[in-house]
Each structure stands twice: as structure tokens, then as C-alpha cells.
Tab-separated table of C-alpha atoms in Angstrom:
chain	number	residue	atom	x	y	z
Q	1141	MET	CA	0.000	0.000	0.000
Q	1142	GLN	CA	1.863	3.023	-1.245
Q	1143	TYR	CA	0.528	6.560	-1.116
Q	1144	GLY	CA	2.392	9.568	-2.503
Q	1145	SER	CA	2.110	11.447	0.787
Q	1146	ASP	CA	0.443	11.390	4.183
Q	1147	VAL	CA	-2.203	13.770	2.775
Q	1148	GLU	CA	-3.124	11.189	0.108
Q	1149	ALA	CA	-3.199	8.446	2.727
Q	1150	ALA	CA	-5.408	10.582	5.017
Q	1151	ASP	CA	-7.848	11.102	2.121
Q	1152	ALA	CA	-7.832	7.325	1.532
Q	1153	LEU	CA	-8.656	6.704	5.209
Q	1154	SER	CA	-11.508	9.213	5.059
Q	1155	GLN	CA	-12.903	7.423	1.958
Q	1156	ALA	CA	-12.482	3.986	3.563
Q	1157	TYR	CA	-14.360	5.222	6.642
Q	1158	LYS	CA	-17.297	6.414	4.489
Q	1159	LYS	CA	-17.389	3.046	2.680
Q	1160	LEU	CA	-17.321	1.198	6.006
Q	1161	ARG	CA	-20.229	3.277	7.307
Q	1162	ALA	CA	-22.200	2.450	4.158
Q	1163	GLU	CA	-21.507	-1.309	4.428
Q	1164	ILE	CA	-22.312	-1.460	8.154
Q	1165	GLY	CA	-25.443	0.623	7.515
Q	1166	LYS	CA	-26.810	-2.179	5.296
Q	1167	VAL	CA	-27.261	-4.311	8.428
Q	1168	ILE	CA	-27.289	-1.882	11.383
Q	1169	ILE	CA	-30.074	0.714	11.326
Q	1170	GLY	CA	-29.360	3.879	13.350
Q	1171	HIS	CA	-26.648	3.824	16.069
Q	1172	ASP	CA	-24.620	6.312	13.957
Q	1173	GLU	CA	-22.623	7.655	16.910
Q	1174	VAL	CA	-21.911	4.136	18.197
Q	1175	ILE	CA	-20.583	2.970	14.804
Q	1176	LYS	CA	-18.392	6.089	14.624
Q	1177	TYR	CA	-16.863	5.419	18.050
Q	1178	VAL	CA	-16.245	1.722	17.274
Q	1179	LEU	CA	-14.438	2.613	14.016
Q	1180	VAL	CA	-12.452	5.442	15.651
Q	1181	SER	CA	-11.306	3.015	18.372
Q	1182	ILE	CA	-10.194	0.511	15.713
Q	1183	PHE	CA	-8.177	3.077	13.731
Q	1184	SER	CA	-6.730	4.448	17.000
Q	1185	ASN	CA	-5.714	0.912	18.075
Q	1186	GLY	CA	-7.995	1.004	21.124
Q	1187	HIS	CA	-10.713	-1.201	22.614
Q	1188	CYS	CA	-14.406	-0.423	23.005
Q	1189	LEU	CA	-17.000	-1.288	25.663
Q	1190	LEU	CA	-20.631	-1.276	24.458
Q	1191	VAL	CA	-23.231	-0.889	27.204
Q	1192	GLY	CA	-26.904	-1.450	26.464
Q	1193	VAL	CA	-29.983	-3.506	27.241
Q	1194	PRO	CA	-30.483	-6.821	25.376
Q	1195	GLY	CA	-31.677	-6.741	21.780
Q	1196	LEU	CA	-30.014	-3.489	20.667
Q	1197	ALA	CA	-27.795	-5.275	18.098
Q	1198	LYS	CA	-24.540	-4.962	20.064
Q	1199	THR	CA	-23.347	-8.424	19.003
Q	1200	LEU	CA	-24.599	-7.974	15.430
Q	1201	LEU	CA	-22.757	-4.651	15.190
Q	1202	VAL	CA	-19.437	-6.243	16.158
Q	1203	GLN	CA	-19.954	-9.163	13.737
Q	1204	THR	CA	-20.802	-6.748	10.901
Q	1205	VAL	CA	-17.700	-4.621	11.600
Q	1206	ALA	CA	-15.509	-7.757	11.525
Q	1207	GLN	CA	-17.077	-8.784	8.204
Q	1208	ALA	CA	-16.557	-5.371	6.573
Q	1209	LEU	CA	-12.950	-5.328	7.802
Q	1210	GLN	CA	-12.123	-8.820	6.501
Q	1211	LEU	CA	-10.674	-9.800	9.877
Q	1212	ASP	CA	-10.548	-13.015	11.858
Q	1213	PHE	CA	-13.355	-12.807	14.413
Q	1214	LYS	CA	-14.072	-14.825	17.574
Q	1215	ARG	CA	-16.924	-14.501	20.014
Q	1216	ILE	CA	-16.410	-15.398	23.685
Q	1217	GLN	CA	-19.592	-15.711	25.729
Q	1218	PHE	CA	-18.627	-14.841	29.297
Q	1219	THR	CA	-20.249	-16.995	31.983
Q	1220	PRO	CA	-19.589	-17.422	35.739
Q	1221	ASP	CA	-17.807	-20.760	35.164
Q	1222	LEU	CA	-15.490	-19.561	32.357
Q	1223	MET	CA	-11.796	-20.137	33.159
Q	1224	PRO	CA	-8.777	-18.068	31.968
Q	1225	SER	CA	-7.545	-21.068	29.936
Q	1226	ASP	CA	-10.863	-21.018	28.018
Q	1227	ILE	CA	-9.805	-17.612	26.690
Q	1228	ILE	CA	-6.038	-17.707	26.235
Q	1229	GLY	CA	-5.576	-21.457	25.607
Q	1230	ALA	CA	-3.787	-24.207	27.494
Q	1231	GLU	CA	-0.785	-26.527	27.428
Q	1232	ILE	CA	-1.688	-30.101	26.531
Q	1233	LEU	CA	0.374	-33.270	26.339
Q	1234	GLY	CA	0.693	-34.220	22.666
Q	1235	GLU	CA	0.940	-37.699	21.126
Q	1236	ASP	CA	4.731	-37.280	21.001
Q	1237	ARG	CA	4.779	-36.942	24.825
Q	1238	ASN	CA	5.735	-33.261	24.590
Q	1239	PHE	CA	3.662	-30.362	25.868
Q	1240	LYS	CA	2.288	-28.033	23.238
Q	1241	PHE	CA	0.278	-24.846	23.559
Q	1242	ILE	CA	-3.208	-24.859	22.033
Q	1243	HIS	CA	-4.303	-21.322	21.147
Q	1244	GLY	CA	-7.520	-20.067	22.719
Q	1245	PRO	CA	-10.068	-17.776	21.015
Q	1246	VAL	CA	-8.101	-14.657	22.049
Q	1247	PHE	CA	-5.712	-15.401	19.143
Q	1248	SER	CA	-7.842	-13.510	16.655
Q	1249	ASN	CA	-8.092	-9.963	15.238
Q	1250	ILE	CA	-11.452	-8.979	16.716
Q	1251	ILE	CA	-12.661	-10.453	19.992
Q	1252	LEU	CA	-16.281	-10.008	20.961
Q	1253	ALA	CA	-16.299	-10.332	24.752
Q	1254	ASP	CA	-20.034	-10.853	25.192
Q	1255	GLU	CA	-21.445	-9.853	28.615
Q	1256	ILE	CA	-17.952	-9.346	30.011
Q	1257	ASN	CA	-19.312	-8.581	33.522
Q	1258	ARG	CA	-20.813	-12.083	33.831
Q	1259	THR	CA	-17.471	-13.708	34.603
Q	1260	PRO	CA	-15.354	-13.533	37.815
Q	1261	PRO	CA	-12.346	-11.138	38.028
Q	1262	LYS	CA	-9.898	-14.036	37.606
Q	1263	THR	CA	-11.188	-14.640	34.060
Q	1264	GLN	CA	-11.687	-10.939	33.276
Q	1265	ALA	CA	-8.002	-10.468	34.162
Q	1266	ALA	CA	-7.005	-13.009	31.473
Q	1267	LEU	CA	-7.939	-10.315	28.936
Q	1268	LEU	CA	-5.933	-7.569	30.652
Q	1269	GLU	CA	-2.516	-8.588	29.339
Q	1270	ALA	CA	-3.925	-9.228	25.859
Q	1271	MET	CA	-5.533	-5.766	25.762
Q	1272	GLN	CA	-2.506	-3.867	27.024
Q	1273	GLU	CA	0.521	-5.814	25.755
Q	1274	LYS	CA	-1.096	-7.472	22.697
Q	1275	ALA	CA	0.375	-10.750	23.997
Q	1276	VAL	CA	-0.534	-13.537	26.419
Q	1277	THR	CA	1.691	-15.498	28.779
Q	1278	ALA	CA	1.051	-19.206	29.359
Q	1279	ALA	CA	3.377	-21.581	31.241
Q	1280	GLY	CA	6.002	-18.824	31.386
Q	1281	ILE	CA	6.120	-18.320	27.614
Q	1282	THR	CA	4.826	-15.107	26.027
Q	1283	HIS	CA	2.858	-15.535	22.804
Q	1284	LYS	CA	2.355	-12.487	20.561
Q	1285	LEU	CA	-1.157	-11.857	19.235
Q	1286	ALA	CA	-1.957	-11.176	15.592
Q	1287	GLN	CA	-2.145	-7.524	14.515
Q	1288	PRO	CA	-4.485	-5.677	14.467
Q	1289	PHE	CA	-6.110	-6.796	17.737
Q	1290	PHE	CA	-9.260	-5.305	19.295
Q	1291	VAL	CA	-11.539	-6.260	22.121
Q	1292	LEU	CA	-15.124	-5.105	21.664
Q	1293	ALA	CA	-16.934	-5.993	24.874
Q	1294	THR	CA	-20.642	-5.806	25.676
Q	1295	GLN	CA	-22.333	-5.271	29.021
Q	1296	ASN	CA	-25.973	-5.223	30.149
Q	1297	PRO	CA	-26.587	-2.273	32.522
Q	1298	ILE	CA	-29.867	-3.537	34.019
Q	1299	GLU	CA	-29.319	-6.984	35.401
Q	1300	GLN	CA	-26.750	-6.790	38.174
Q	1301	GLU	CA	-27.610	-10.101	39.828
Q	1302	GLY	CA	-24.709	-12.535	39.534
Q	1303	THR	CA	-22.457	-10.043	37.759
Q	1304	TYR	CA	-18.929	-8.900	38.573
Q	1305	PRO	CA	-18.396	-5.188	37.842
Q	1306	LEU	CA	-15.229	-4.604	35.829
Q	1307	PRO	CA	-12.318	-3.421	38.010
Q	1308	GLU	CA	-11.189	0.179	37.388
Q	1309	ALA	CA	-7.864	-1.043	35.938
Q	1310	GLN	CA	-9.699	-3.024	33.282
Q	1311	LEU	CA	-12.224	-0.268	32.521
Q	1312	ASP	CA	-9.255	2.045	31.970
Q	1313	ARG	CA	-7.977	-0.252	29.204
Q	1314	PHE	CA	-11.084	0.508	27.123
Q	1315	MET	CA	-10.663	3.592	24.986
Q	1316	PHE	CA	-14.426	4.174	24.735
Q	1317	ASN	CA	-17.382	3.317	26.931
Q	1318	VAL	CA	-20.349	3.696	24.567
Q	1319	THR	CA	-23.978	3.570	25.681
Q	1320	LEU	CA	-26.506	2.245	23.176
Q	1321	ASN	CA	-29.980	3.748	23.373
Q	1322	TYR	CA	-33.314	2.444	22.091
Q	1323	PRO	CA	-33.947	3.102	18.377
Q	1324	THR	CA	-36.402	5.796	17.277
Q	1325	PHE	CA	-39.833	4.707	16.018
Q	1326	ALA	CA	-38.770	5.090	12.350
Q	1327	GLU	CA	-35.529	3.137	12.935
Q	1328	GLU	CA	-37.319	0.321	14.756
Q	1329	LEU	CA	-39.875	0.118	11.943
Q	1330	GLN	CA	-36.994	-0.268	9.466
Q	1331	VAL	CA	-35.295	-2.904	11.673
Q	1332	VAL	CA	-38.485	-4.988	11.846
Q	1333	LYS	CA	-39.025	-4.694	8.063
Q	1334	ASN	CA	-35.441	-5.790	7.353
Q	1335	THR	CA	-35.338	-8.681	9.799
Q	1336	THR	CA	-38.729	-10.351	9.453
Q	1337	GLY	CA	-38.546	-11.064	5.715
Q	1338	THR	CA	-36.344	-13.262	3.562
Q	1339	THR	CA	-33.968	-10.609	2.193
Q	1340	LYS	CA	-30.393	-10.745	3.457
Q	1341	SER	CA	-27.943	-7.874	3.162
Q	1342	GLU	CA	-24.504	-8.806	1.828
Q	1343	VAL	CA	-21.673	-6.932	3.577
Q	1344	ASN	CA	-18.674	-6.349	1.299
Q	1345	HIS	CA	-15.059	-6.280	2.524
Q	1346	VAL	CA	-13.627	-2.767	2.647
Q	1347	LEU	CA	-10.222	-3.138	4.351
Q	1348	ASN	CA	-7.896	-5.990	5.293
Q	1349	ALA	CA	-5.591	-6.421	8.310
Q	1350	GLN	CA	-2.521	-4.963	6.564
Q	1351	GLN	CA	-4.400	-1.797	5.535
Q	1352	ILE	CA	-5.775	-1.288	9.057
Q	1353	VAL	CA	-2.289	-1.541	10.594
Q	1354	TYR	CA	-1.075	1.013	7.992
Q	1355	PHE	CA	-3.913	3.431	8.834
Q	1356	GLN	CA	-3.287	3.011	12.588
Q	1357	GLN	CA	0.292	4.150	12.006
Q	1358	LEU	CA	-0.969	7.025	9.841
Q	1359	VAL	CA	-3.264	8.248	12.652
Q	1360	ARG	CA	-0.231	8.387	14.971
Q	1361	ASN	CA	1.668	10.462	12.362
Q	1362	ILE	CA	-1.013	13.188	12.236
Q	1363	PRO	CA	0.440	16.465	13.591
Q	1364	VAL	CA	-1.297	18.170	16.536
Q	1365	ALA	CA	-1.053	21.854	17.425
Q	1366	ASP	CA	0.282	22.621	20.921
Q	1367	ASN	CA	-2.920	24.413	21.971
Q	1368	VAL	CA	-4.984	21.286	21.137
Q	1369	LEU	CA	-2.587	19.046	23.076
Q	1370	GLU	CA	-2.746	21.397	26.048
Q	1371	TYR	CA	-6.549	21.542	25.849
Q	1372	ALA	CA	-6.814	17.704	25.911
Q	1373	VAL	CA	-4.440	17.322	28.875
Q	1374	LYS	CA	-6.099	20.205	30.758
Q	1375	LEU	CA	-9.554	18.677	30.159
Q	1376	VAL	CA	-8.407	15.467	31.866
Q	1377	ALA	CA	-6.649	17.390	34.669
Q	1378	LYS	CA	-9.910	19.241	35.389
Q	1379	THR	CA	-11.563	15.921	36.345
Q	1380	ARG	CA	-9.150	15.352	39.257
Q	1381	PRO	CA	-10.643	16.694	42.507
Q	1382	ASN	CA	-7.218	17.818	43.777
Q	1383	GLY	CA	-5.833	18.866	40.390
Q	1384	GLU	CA	-4.436	22.338	39.720
Q	1385	PHE	CA	-7.133	23.183	37.125
Q	1386	THR	CA	-10.154	21.884	39.034
Q	1387	THR	CA	-13.039	24.269	39.773
Q	1388	PRO	CA	-14.794	24.203	43.187
Q	1389	GLN	CA	-17.929	22.883	41.423
Q	1390	ILE	CA	-16.103	19.862	39.940
Q	1391	LYS	CA	-14.407	19.244	43.309
Q	1392	ARG	CA	-17.882	18.937	44.807
Q	1393	LEU	CA	-19.223	16.631	42.066
Q	1394	LEU	CA	-16.347	14.169	41.624
Q	1395	ASN	CA	-14.560	11.819	44.016
Q	1396	TRP	CA	-12.094	10.541	41.455
Q	1397	GLY	CA	-10.707	11.758	38.132
Q	1398	ALA	CA	-9.243	10.286	34.948
Q	1399	GLY	CA	-5.616	9.131	34.612
Q	1400	PRO	CA	-2.982	9.896	31.935
Q	1401	ARG	CA	-4.329	7.140	29.669
Q	1402	ALA	CA	-7.390	9.351	29.114
Q	1403	SER	CA	-5.148	12.167	27.810
Q	1404	GLN	CA	-3.428	9.763	25.391
Q	1405	PHE	CA	-6.751	8.435	24.080
Q	1406	LEU	CA	-8.180	11.966	23.750
Q	1407	VAL	CA	-5.297	13.005	21.497
Q	1408	LEU	CA	-5.305	9.785	19.442
Q	1409	GLY	CA	-9.093	9.841	19.125
Q	1410	ALA	CA	-9.075	13.519	18.107
Q	1411	LYS	CA	-6.473	12.789	15.391
Q	1412	CYS	CA	-8.609	9.982	13.985
Q	1413	HIS	CA	-11.827	12.010	14.269
Q	1414	ALA	CA	-10.186	14.837	12.310
Q	1415	VAL	CA	-8.986	12.546	9.487
Q	1416	ILE	CA	-12.316	10.756	8.982
Q	1417	ASN	CA	-13.944	14.193	8.699
Q	1418	GLY	CA	-11.522	15.305	5.977
Q	1419	LYS	CA	-9.149	17.396	8.127
Q	1420	TYR	CA	-5.378	16.929	8.334
Q	1421	SER	CA	-4.936	18.053	11.940
Q	1422	PRO	CA	-7.328	17.964	14.904
Q	1423	ASP	CA	-8.770	21.051	16.602
Q	1424	ILE	CA	-10.521	21.545	19.944
Q	1425	GLU	CA	-13.898	20.511	18.447
Q	1426	ASP	CA	-12.410	17.081	17.622
Q	1427	VAL	CA	-11.310	16.630	21.236
Q	1428	GLN	CA	-14.782	17.592	22.498
Q	1429	ALA	CA	-16.498	15.295	19.969
Q	1430	ILE	CA	-14.942	12.173	21.486
Q	1431	ALA	CA	-14.420	13.322	25.105
Q	1432	LYS	CA	-17.615	11.933	26.676
Q	1433	PRO	CA	-17.176	8.215	25.858
Q	1434	ILE	CA	-13.460	8.467	26.757
Q	1435	LEU	CA	-13.949	10.159	30.135
Q	1436	SER	CA	-17.326	8.790	31.289
Q	1437	HIS	CA	-15.964	5.487	32.676
Q	1438	ARG	CA	-12.867	7.108	34.172
Q	1439	ILE	CA	-14.555	9.475	36.627
Q	1440	VAL	CA	-16.371	8.622	39.852
Q	1441	ARG	CA	-19.279	10.871	40.894
Q	1442	SER	CA	-19.650	12.117	44.451
Q	1443	TYR	CA	-22.726	11.799	46.642
Q	1444	HIS	CA	-23.655	15.400	45.714
Q	1445	ALA	CA	-23.676	14.628	41.964
Q	1446	GLU	CA	-25.862	11.555	42.506
Q	1447	ALA	CA	-28.239	13.481	44.778
Q	1448	GLU	CA	-28.620	16.162	42.099
Q	1449	GLY	CA	-29.295	13.496	39.460
Q	1450	LEU	CA	-26.256	14.469	37.357
Q	1451	THR	CA	-24.856	11.837	35.001
Q	1452	ASN	CA	-21.163	11.489	34.124
Q	1453	ASP	CA	-21.905	13.060	30.722
Q	1454	ASP	CA	-23.535	16.104	32.381
Q	1455	ILE	CA	-20.383	16.642	34.468
Q	1456	ILE	CA	-18.085	16.248	31.405
Q	1457	GLN	CA	-20.221	18.816	29.557
Q	1458	GLN	CA	-19.468	21.289	32.383
Q	1459	LEU	CA	-15.723	20.793	31.788
Q	1460	PHE	CA	-16.004	22.213	28.249
């Protein structure tokens, strides 16, 4: 894949993004923001957590994205009895009396971690190394994962019986925490029309693994003005109750703020958001456009915020 310049390559990424949206739109009706965040996380080499009630096409969305991206895709259904070896694989004694490592489903490009909060922390932790280091260690040997590698996890916000909330360290590994809402009346009508007949939409491949890795590198090469960098880092610093930029109001509303990983994701996400919208460098609007799903799972509201009925998104809006 050779482009004359980074500008040409950025235009190619913007075109590829539009094609991807069109292909995914054949199957997924609505959820425009959600699709945007999932694709931005992929091109930024991040992971995405999708939170929504059952039946909102979370699993279908991930499968459709994998299809359009021509990537190897595995689905892991998380259950209370799932063991770490069920995810990363295990050593078995072969016919030749030697131990050999059998790869688990994590050795894939896109992992759908379905209902990730249904499994105990021991098994959730098996994904931590894979998400951060893009490798897994078994029997003292580190095995590299295929590139690109993404975890797209789903979580049901209603049913909390028999669930294990994700530890903060694991939540922090997700670039985005995206909430899926119910479709509008018109969208639901279209969904029912499309899914209760015999017609099947064919999703065409748009990009392959090699092209995605190239575009991920391109996103990192995008230049960022100092004022945009400072704005992103200051935005994160404002969420810390004892930070130097915090206002008395935020101090009252938050118990805990976001860490440096949020600043990194804000800048990477803003770069990608700029390119897919036809710009060659991000501005403050790009940072704001992706700030809510990056910060929402990294801040902890205080009693005052809960008493006033303020959501995490309401508090982030105040930071702008």
C-alpha cells in the first residue's frame, strides 16, 4: 500500500471510513454515533465497551464490523464458570509426549467479549494482558497476538444479579465506553421490516488487516497543534478533585478523576476524528467530539452529583 504522501493516505482513510459506514449501515439501522466510536477506536488501536440492554444489536454490530474489515473474528460468551484457559488457551500433552500450547479464542483480530461482567475477576483479568501488551503469557512463555487486535466488549446495565463489575484497571484499558440507546420509532420500523422477511444484506469487505495496521500508524503520524494538546491534557486534569485546574464545582461533584491514559486516548481519538472528517490536523472541536465516551468510565461521581441526578456526561459537559 503506497501513497504519494500522508495527505493522500489521510484522504484514503476518510474514503475507507465512508465506505465502512455504508456497508455497516446495510445491516445496522441507526446507532450512527456508536458505529463512529467503534471505528475510531479501531483506527486508533484502542478497545471499546458497548453498554446497552439486550436486543439493541450490540453483538450484530461487532460481527458486521468484523465482516466489513475482513478480519478473523471470535466470540467469547462470558459466563460465571469460564476459566482463563478457556480464553487464552492451554498446554496439553501431545501424542509425542511433549507439551504443546493450544491457542484459545483470544488469538484472533477482533474479539467479541459478550457480557464481560458475567465472569469472575480471575477470568476478566485473562484479557488484561492481551488488551494492554497485545500478547498472552502461558506456562512462562509469552505468545504475541496477531495484529491488528481489538476487544469489543458488551455489558448489560440492568441486570446486576450474579455479575462482577469490571475493576477500574480493566475499565481504563477501554478507549471508549459507549452507551446504546433504544432506536427511534422510524428506525425500529426499518429494523423490523429488514429482519422479518427473507432478504439478506450482503456486507462487502472494505479493508484488510494490513491496511488497518497502515492506517493506525498514519493516525499516529497526524500532527497536533500545541494548543490542542494542552486543551486535551487540561480537560483530563480538570476531572481530578485535587488537580491544579479543578473548579470548586467539579471538586464537589467528583470523588475521582481520569488518569494519563485518558489524555493519550483523547489526542489519538481527536487525530482519527479529524482525518475521517476530511481534516489533516485535529482542533478543539475534535477533542470535544470524542471526550464523553473516553472520560465517562474514568470518573467517579460524588454523593452530591448523585443526589442532584447528574450523570457522568452532564459533568463532562461542564468541563467544556
